[in-house]
Structure formats: structure tokens, C-alpha cells
PDB file of C-alpha atoms in Angstrom:
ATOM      1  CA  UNK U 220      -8.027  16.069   8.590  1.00 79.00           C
ATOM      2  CA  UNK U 221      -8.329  13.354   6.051  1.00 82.00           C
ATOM      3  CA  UNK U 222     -10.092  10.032   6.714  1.00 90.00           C
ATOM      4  CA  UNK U 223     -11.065   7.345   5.033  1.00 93.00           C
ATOM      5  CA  UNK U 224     -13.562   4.914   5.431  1.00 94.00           C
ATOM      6  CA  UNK U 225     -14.405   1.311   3.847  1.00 94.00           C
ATOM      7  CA  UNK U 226     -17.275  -1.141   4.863  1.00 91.00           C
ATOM      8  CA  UNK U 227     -17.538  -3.741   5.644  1.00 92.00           C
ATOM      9  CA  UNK U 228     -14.965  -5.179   7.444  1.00 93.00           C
ATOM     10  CA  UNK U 229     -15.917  -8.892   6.659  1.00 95.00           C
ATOM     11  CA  UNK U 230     -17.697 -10.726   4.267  1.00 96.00           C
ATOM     12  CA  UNK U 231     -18.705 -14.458   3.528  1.00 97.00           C
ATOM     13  CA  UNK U 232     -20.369 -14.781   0.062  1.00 97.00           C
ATOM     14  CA  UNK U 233     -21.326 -17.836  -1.937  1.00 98.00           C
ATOM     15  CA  UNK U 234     -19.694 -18.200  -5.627  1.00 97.00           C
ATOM     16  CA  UNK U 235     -21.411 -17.068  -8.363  1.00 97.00           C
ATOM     17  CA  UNK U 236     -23.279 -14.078  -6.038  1.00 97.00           C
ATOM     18  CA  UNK U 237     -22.394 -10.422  -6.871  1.00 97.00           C
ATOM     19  CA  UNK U 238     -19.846  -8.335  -4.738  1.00 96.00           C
ATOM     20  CA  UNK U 239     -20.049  -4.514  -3.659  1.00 96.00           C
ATOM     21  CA  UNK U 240     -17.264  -2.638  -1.600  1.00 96.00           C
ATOM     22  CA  UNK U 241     -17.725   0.366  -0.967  1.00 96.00           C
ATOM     23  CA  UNK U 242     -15.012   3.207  -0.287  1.00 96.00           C
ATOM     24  CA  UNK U 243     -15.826   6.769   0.723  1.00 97.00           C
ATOM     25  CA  UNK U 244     -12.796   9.843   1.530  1.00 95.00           C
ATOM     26  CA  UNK U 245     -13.582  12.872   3.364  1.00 94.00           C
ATOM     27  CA  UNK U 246     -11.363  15.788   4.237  1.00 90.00           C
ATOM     28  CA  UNK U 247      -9.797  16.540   0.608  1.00 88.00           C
ATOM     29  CA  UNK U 248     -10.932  17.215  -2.987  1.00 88.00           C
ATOM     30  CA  UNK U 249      -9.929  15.374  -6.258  1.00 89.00           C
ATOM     31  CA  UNK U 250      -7.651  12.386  -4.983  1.00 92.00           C
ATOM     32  CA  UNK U 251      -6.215   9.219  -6.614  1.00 92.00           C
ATOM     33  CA  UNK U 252      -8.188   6.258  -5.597  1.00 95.00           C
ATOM     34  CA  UNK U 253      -6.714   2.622  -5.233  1.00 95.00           C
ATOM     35  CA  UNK U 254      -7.942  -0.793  -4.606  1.00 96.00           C
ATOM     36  CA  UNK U 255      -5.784  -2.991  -3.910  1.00 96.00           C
ATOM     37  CA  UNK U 256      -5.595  -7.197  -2.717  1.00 95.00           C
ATOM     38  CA  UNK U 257      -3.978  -8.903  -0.057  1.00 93.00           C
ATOM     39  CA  UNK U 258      -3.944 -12.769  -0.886  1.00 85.00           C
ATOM     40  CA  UNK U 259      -2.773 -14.700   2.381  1.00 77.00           C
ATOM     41  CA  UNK U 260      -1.004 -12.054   4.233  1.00 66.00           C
ATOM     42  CA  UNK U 261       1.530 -11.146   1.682  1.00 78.00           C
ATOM     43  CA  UNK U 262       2.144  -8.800  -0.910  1.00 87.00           C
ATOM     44  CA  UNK U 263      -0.422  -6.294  -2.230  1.00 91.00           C
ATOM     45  CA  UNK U 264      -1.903  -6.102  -5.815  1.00 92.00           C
ATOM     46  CA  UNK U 265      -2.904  -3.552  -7.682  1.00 93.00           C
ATOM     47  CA  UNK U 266      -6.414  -3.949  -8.852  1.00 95.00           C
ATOM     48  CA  UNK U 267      -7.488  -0.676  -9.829  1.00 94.00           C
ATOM     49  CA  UNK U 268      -6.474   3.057  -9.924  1.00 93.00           C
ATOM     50  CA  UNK U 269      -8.698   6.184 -10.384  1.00 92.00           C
ATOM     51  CA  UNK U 270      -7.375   9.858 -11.059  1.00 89.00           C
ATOM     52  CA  UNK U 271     -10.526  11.587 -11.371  1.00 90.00           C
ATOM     53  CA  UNK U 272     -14.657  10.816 -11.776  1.00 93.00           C
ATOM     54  CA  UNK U 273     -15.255   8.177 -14.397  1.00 91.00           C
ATOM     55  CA  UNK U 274     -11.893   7.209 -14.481  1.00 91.00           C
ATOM     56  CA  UNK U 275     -10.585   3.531 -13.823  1.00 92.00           C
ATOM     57  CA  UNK U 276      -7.217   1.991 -14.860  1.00 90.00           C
ATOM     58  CA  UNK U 277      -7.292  -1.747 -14.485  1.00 90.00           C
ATOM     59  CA  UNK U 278      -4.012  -3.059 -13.735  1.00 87.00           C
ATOM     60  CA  UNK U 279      -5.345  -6.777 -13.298  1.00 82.00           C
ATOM     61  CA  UNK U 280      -7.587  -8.560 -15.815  1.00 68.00           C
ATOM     62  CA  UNK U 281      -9.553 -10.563 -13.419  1.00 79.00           C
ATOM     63  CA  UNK U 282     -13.176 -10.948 -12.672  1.00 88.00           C
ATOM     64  CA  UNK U 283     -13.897  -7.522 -10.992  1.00 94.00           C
ATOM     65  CA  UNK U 284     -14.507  -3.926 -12.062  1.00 95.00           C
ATOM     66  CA  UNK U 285     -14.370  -0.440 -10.333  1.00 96.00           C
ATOM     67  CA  UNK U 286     -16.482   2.232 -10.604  1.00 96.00           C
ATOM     68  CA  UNK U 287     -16.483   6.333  -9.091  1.00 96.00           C
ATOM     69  CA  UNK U 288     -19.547   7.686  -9.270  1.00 95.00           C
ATOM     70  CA  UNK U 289     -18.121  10.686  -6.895  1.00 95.00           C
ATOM     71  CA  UNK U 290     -14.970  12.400  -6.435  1.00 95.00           C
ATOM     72  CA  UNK U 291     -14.517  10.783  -2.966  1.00 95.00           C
ATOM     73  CA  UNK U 292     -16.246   7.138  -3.541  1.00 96.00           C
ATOM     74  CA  UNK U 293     -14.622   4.004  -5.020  1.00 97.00           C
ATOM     75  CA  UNK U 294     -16.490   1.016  -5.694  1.00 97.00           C
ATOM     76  CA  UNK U 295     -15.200  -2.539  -6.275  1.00 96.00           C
ATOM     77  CA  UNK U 296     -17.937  -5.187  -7.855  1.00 96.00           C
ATOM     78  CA  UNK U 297     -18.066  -8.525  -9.439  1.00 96.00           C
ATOM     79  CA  UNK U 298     -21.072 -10.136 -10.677  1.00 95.00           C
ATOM     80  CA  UNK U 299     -19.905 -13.240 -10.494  1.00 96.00           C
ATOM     81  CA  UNK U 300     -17.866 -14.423  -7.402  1.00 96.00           C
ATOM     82  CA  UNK U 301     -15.013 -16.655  -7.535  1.00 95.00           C
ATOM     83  CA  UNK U 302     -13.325 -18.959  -4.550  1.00 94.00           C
ATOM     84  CA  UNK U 303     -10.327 -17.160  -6.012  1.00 92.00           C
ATOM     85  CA  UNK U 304     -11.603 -13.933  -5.087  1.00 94.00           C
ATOM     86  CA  UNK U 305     -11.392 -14.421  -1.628  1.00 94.00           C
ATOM     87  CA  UNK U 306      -8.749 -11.909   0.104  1.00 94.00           C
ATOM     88  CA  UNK U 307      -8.159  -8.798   1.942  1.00 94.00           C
ATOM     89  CA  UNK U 308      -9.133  -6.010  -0.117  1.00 96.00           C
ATOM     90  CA  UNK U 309      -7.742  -2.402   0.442  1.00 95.00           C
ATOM     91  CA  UNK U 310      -8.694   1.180  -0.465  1.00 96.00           C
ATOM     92  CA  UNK U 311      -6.469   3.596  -0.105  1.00 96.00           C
ATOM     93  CA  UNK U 312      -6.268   7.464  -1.218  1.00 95.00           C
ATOM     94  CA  UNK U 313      -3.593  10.040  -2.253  1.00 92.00           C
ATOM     95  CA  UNK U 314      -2.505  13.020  -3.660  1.00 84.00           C
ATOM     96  CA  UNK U 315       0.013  14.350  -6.053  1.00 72.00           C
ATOM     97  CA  UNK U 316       2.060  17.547  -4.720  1.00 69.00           C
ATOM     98  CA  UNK U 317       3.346  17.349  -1.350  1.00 71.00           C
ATOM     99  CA  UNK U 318       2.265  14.295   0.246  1.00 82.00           C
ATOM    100  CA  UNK U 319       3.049  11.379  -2.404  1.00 88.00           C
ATOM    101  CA  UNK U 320       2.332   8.417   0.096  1.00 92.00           C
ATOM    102  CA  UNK U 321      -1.209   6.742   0.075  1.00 94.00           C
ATOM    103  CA  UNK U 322      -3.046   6.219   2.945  1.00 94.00           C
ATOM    104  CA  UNK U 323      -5.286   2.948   3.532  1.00 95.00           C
ATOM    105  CA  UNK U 324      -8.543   1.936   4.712  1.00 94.00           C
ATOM    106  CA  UNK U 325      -8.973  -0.890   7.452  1.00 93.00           C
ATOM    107  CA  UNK U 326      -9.671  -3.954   4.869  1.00 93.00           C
ATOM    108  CA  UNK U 327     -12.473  -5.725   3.446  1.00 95.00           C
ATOM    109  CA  UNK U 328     -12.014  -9.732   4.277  1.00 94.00           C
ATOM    110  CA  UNK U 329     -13.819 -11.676   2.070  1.00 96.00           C
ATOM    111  CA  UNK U 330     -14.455 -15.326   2.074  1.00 96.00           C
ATOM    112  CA  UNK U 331     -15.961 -16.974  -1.238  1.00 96.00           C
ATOM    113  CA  UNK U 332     -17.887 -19.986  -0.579  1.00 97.00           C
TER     114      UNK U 332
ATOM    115  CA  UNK A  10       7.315   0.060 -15.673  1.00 76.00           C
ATOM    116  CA  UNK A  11       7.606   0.439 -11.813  1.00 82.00           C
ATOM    117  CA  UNK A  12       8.464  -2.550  -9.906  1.00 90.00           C
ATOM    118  CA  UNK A  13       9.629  -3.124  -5.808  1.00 94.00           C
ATOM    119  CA  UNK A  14      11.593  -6.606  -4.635  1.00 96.00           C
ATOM    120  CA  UNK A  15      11.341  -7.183  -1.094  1.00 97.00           C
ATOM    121  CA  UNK A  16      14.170 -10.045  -0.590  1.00 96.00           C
ATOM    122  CA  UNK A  17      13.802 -11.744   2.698  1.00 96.00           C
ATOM    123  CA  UNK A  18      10.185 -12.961   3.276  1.00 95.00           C
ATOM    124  CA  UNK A  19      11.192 -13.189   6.945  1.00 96.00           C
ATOM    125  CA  UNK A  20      14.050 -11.291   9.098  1.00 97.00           C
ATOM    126  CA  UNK A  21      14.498 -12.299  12.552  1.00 98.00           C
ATOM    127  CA  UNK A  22      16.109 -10.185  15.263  1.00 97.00           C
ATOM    128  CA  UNK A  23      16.940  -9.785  18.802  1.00 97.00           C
ATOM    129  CA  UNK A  24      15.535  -7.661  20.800  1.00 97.00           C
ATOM    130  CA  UNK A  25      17.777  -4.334  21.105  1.00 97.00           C
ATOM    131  CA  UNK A  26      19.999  -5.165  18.015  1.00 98.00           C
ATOM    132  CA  UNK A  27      19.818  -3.246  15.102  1.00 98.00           C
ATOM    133  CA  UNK A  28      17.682  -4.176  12.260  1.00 97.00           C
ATOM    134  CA  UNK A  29      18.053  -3.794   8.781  1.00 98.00           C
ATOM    135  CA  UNK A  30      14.663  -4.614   5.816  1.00 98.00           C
ATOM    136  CA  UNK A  31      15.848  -4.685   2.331  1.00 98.00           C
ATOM    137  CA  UNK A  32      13.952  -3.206  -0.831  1.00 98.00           C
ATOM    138  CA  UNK A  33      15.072  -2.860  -4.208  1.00 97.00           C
ATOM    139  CA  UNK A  34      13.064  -0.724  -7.061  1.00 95.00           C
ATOM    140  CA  UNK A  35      12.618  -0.684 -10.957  1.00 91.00           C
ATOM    141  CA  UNK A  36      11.349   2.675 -12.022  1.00 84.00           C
ATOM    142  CA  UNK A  37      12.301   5.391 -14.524  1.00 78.00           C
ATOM    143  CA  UNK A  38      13.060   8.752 -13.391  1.00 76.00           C
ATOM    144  CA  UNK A  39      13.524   9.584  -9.797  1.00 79.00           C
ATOM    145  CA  UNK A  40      10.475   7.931  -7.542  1.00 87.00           C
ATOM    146  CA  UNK A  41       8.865   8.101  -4.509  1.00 92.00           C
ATOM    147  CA  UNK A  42       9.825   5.692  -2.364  1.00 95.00           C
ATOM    148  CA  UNK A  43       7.720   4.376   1.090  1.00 96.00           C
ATOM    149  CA  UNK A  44       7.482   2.181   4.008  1.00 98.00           C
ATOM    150  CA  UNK A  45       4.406   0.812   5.548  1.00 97.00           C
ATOM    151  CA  UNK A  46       4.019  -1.334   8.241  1.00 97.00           C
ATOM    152  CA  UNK A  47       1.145  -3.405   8.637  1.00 94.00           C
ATOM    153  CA  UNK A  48      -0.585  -5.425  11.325  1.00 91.00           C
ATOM    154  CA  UNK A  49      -2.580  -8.580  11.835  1.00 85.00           C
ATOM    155  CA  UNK A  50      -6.254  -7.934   9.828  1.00 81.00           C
ATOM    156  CA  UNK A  51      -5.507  -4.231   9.757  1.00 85.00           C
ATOM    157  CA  UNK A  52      -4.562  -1.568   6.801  1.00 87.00           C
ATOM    158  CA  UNK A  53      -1.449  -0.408   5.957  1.00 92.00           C
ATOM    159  CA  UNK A  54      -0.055   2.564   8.378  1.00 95.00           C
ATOM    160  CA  UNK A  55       2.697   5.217   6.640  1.00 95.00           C
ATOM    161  CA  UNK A  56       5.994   5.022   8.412  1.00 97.00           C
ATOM    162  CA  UNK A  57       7.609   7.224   5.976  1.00 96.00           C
ATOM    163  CA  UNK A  58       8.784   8.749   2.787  1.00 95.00           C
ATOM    164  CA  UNK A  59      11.877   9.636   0.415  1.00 94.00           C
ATOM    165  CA  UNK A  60      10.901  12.585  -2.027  1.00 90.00           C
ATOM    166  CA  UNK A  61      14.300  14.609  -2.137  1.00 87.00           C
ATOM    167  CA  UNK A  62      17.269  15.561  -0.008  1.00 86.00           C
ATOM    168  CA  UNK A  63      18.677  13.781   2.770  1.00 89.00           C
ATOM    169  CA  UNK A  64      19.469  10.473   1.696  1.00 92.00           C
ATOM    170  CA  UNK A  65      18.678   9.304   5.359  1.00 96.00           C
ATOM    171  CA  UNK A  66      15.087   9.829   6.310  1.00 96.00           C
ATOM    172  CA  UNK A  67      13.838   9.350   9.753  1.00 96.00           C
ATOM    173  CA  UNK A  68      10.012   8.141  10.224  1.00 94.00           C
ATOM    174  CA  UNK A  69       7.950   7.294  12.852  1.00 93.00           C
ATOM    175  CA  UNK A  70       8.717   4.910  15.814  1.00 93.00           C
ATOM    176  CA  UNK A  71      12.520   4.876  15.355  1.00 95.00           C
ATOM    177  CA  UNK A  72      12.455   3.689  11.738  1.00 97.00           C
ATOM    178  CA  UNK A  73      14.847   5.599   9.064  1.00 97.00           C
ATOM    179  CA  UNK A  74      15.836   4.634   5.563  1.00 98.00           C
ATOM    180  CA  UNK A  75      18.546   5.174   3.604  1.00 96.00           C
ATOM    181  CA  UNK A  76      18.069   6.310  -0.450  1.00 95.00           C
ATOM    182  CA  UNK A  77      21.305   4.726  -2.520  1.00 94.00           C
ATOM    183  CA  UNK A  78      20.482   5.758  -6.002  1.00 91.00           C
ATOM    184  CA  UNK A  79      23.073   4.046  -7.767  1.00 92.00           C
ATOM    185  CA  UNK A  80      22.265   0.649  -6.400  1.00 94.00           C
ATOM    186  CA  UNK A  81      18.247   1.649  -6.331  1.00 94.00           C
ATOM    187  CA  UNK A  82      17.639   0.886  -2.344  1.00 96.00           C
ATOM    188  CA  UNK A  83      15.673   1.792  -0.248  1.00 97.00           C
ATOM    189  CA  UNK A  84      16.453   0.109   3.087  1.00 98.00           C
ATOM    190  CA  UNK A  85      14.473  -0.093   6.353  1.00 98.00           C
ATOM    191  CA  UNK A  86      16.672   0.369   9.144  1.00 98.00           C
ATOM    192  CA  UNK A  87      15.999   0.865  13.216  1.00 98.00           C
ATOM    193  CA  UNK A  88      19.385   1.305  15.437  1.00 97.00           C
ATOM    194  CA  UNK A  89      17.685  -0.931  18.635  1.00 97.00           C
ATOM    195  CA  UNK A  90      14.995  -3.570  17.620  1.00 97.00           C
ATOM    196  CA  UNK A  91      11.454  -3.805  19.992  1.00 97.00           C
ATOM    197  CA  UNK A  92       8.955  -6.791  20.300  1.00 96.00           C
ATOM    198  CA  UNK A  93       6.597  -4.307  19.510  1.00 95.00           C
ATOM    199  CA  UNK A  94       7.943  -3.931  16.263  1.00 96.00           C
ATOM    200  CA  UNK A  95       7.058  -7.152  14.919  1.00 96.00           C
ATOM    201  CA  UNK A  96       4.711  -6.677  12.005  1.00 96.00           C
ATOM    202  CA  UNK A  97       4.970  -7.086   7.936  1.00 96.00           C
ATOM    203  CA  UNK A  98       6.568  -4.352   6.573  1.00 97.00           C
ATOM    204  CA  UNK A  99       6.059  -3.332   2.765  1.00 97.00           C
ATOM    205  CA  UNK A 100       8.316  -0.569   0.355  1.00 97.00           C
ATOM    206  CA  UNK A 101       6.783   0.843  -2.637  1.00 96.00           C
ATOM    207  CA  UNK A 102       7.441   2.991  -5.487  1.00 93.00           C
ATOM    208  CA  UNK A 103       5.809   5.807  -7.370  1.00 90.00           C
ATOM    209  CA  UNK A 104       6.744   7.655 -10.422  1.00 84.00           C
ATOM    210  CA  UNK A 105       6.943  11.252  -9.588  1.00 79.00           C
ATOM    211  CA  UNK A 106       6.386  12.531 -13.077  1.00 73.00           C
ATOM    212  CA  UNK A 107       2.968  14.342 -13.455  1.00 63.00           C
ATOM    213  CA  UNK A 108       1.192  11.943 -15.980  1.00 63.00           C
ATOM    214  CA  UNK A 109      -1.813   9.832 -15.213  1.00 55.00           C
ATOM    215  CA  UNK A 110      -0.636   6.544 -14.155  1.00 62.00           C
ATOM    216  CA  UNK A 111       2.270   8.371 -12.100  1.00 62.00           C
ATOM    217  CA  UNK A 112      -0.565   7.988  -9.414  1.00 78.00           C
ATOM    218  CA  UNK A 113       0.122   4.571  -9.088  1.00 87.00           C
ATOM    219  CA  UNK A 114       2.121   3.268  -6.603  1.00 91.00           C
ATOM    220  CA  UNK A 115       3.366  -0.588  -6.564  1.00 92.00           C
ATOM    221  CA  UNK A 116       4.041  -2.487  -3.519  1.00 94.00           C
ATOM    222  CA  UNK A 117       6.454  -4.990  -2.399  1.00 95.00           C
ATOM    223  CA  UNK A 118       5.536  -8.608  -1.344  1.00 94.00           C
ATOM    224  CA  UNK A 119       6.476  -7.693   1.787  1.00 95.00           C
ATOM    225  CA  UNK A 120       8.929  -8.716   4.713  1.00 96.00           C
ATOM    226  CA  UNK A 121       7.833 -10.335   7.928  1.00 96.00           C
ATOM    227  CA  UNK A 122       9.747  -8.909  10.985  1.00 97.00           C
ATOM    228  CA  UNK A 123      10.236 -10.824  14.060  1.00 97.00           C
ATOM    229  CA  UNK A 124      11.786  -9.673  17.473  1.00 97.00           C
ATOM    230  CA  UNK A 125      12.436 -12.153  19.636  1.00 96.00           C
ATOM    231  CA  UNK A 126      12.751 -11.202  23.352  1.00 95.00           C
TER     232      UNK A 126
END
């Protein structure tokens, strides 16, 4: 079975310091990959997208950028943190034929201070 | 380009009535439509999916929706409410035509359920 995993589950970082997330899929070969954020317990953003290795579609200009250096590991960074950063942020994985629907990590909450 | 409207930021219902989330979509083509539910601090769990057929689909814990193409729904219904079931509950869309950024899939702002005992 499929799982996915995403780490860590909270984090308190100054502004201005640099940001890694890390997202890692096992139990299936070439998926999409998704980041997305949660601001205040409402709706969900699309930050990012990936289709394959090396490939990123940004859907938000904003201060961040994604990376997949493997077929089964996402990466959100920033080099610069903004208060405005601060959220919930969410990978999730999925496929194409079959089984459309995306399935979601457990969350990332990070607090810019 | 793809978009979802979730309506009511908050329904509220009585335990054991029927209950009824609303979600519009914007896409072209015929799309994948969803439901998640999600809990406090937690990721989004699947509740279920419309990719063809039956306009009614049934999901987990008693949930169903129903598919109206010509008024582009996709509504969130459960015959007998629970506590339990209070949670936020997002729709979403995706494009099921085999291109690139048909992988992405937009979500609602979401709909806050309440049950009240």
C-alpha cells in the first residue's frame, strides 16, 4: 500500500531564516506531487505541482520554491522567511488512471517569528 | 481554468437530520470531482469520488454526492447527521484530460459542518 510521509509536524522559525519541508511517497512509481497551504483553517492553495523529476509548476508567485530531486520526494524551501508564510502546509500525492483523488500528508505547521 | 465555490462557510445541523454541503465547479471538459473531510491539525482524508456513471456516489461513513452536470454540482449529502461528523469538509476539481497540468486539482475554501446534539 501507498503511504506518505512529511516531517516535521511543527515548526517555529524566525523571519528572514531559510525553510526546508520535506515530503517522501512510498508504495508507487512516477506520481504527481502537490504542496499545498492552509492559511487559518480554511481553504487550501495551490503552491506547487510536479508531474515527473525536475518538474515544478508554480501556481503562486510567492516567496517559496519546490524542488524533486527523486521520483518520490518533494521539497518546499524559502530562503528568506516571511510572517506571511506562516500556515499549514500539505503534501499530497496522486495518480492519473484509475484513482484520480490525491491523498495528503499529516501537515507541516509553521509559525514565522 | 479549473475553479471550486464552496458557498456556506458554516452549515449547522441537528443531530439525525439530513445534511446537505454545497459545491459548485468551473472546469472545461468533464472533471473529477472529490470530497475530503478534514480534522483539527490533521491532513485531508478522501471521502470520495465522481469519475463516470452513477450520478449518485456513495463514500465512506454515510456520505454520497450527487453529480448535476447541467447546473455543475457536486453536493455533499448524508440521509441522518452524527456529532461525529463535525469537521471542515472541502470539494475539488480535476481536469481529466491527459495533459500536464490536468494533474492539478483545485480545492474549495471549504465548509465547516456542525452537529449539534
Amino acid at each position: 500500500s501507498q503511504t506518505i510521509h512529511q516531517w516535521p509536524a511543527t515548526l517555529v522559525q524566525p523571519v528572514g531564516s531559510p525553510l526546508s519541508l520535506e515530503c517522501t511517497v512510498e508504495g508507487t512509481s512516477n506520481p504527481n506531487l502537490y504542496w499545498y497551504r492552509q492559511a487559518a483553517g480554511r481553504g487550501l492553495q495551490l503552491l506547487f505541482y510536479s508531474v515527473g523529476i525536475g518538474q515544478i509548476s508554480s501556481e503562486v508567485p510567492q516567496n517559496l520554491s519546490a524542488s524533486r530531486p527523486q521520483d518520490r520526494q518533494f521539497i518546499l524551501s524559502s530562503k528568506k522567511l516571511l510572517l506571511s508564510d506562516s500556515g499549514f502546509y500539505l503534501c499530497a500525492w496522486s495518480v492519473y488512471e484509475g484513482r484520480p483523488e490525491a491523498f495528503f500528508g499529516q501537515g507541516t505547521r509553521l509559525t514565522v517569528v | 481554468a479549473q475553479s471550486v465555490a464552496q458557498p456556506e462557510d458554516q452549515v449547522n445541523v441537528a443531530e439525525g437530520n439530513p445534511l446537505t454541503v454545497k459545491c459548485t465547479y468551473s472546469v472545461s471538459g468533464n472533471p473529477y470531482l472529490f470530497w475530503y473531510v478534514q480534522y483539527p491539525n490533521r491532513g485531508l482524508q478522501f471521502l470520495l469520488k465522481y469519475i463516470t456513471g452513477d450520478n449518485l456516489v456513495k463514500g465512506s461513513y454515510g456520505f454520497e454526492a450527487e453529480f448535476n452536470k447541467s447546473q455543475t454540482s457536486f453536493h455533499l449529502k448524508k440521509p441522518s447527521a452524527l456529532v461525529s461528523d463535525s469537521a471542515l469538509y472541502f470539494c475539488a476539481v480535476r481536469d481529466r484530460r491527459m495533459y500536464s497540468s490536468a494533474s492539478k486539482i483545485i480545492f474549495g475554501s471549504g465548509t465547516r459542518l456542525s452537529i449539534r446534539p
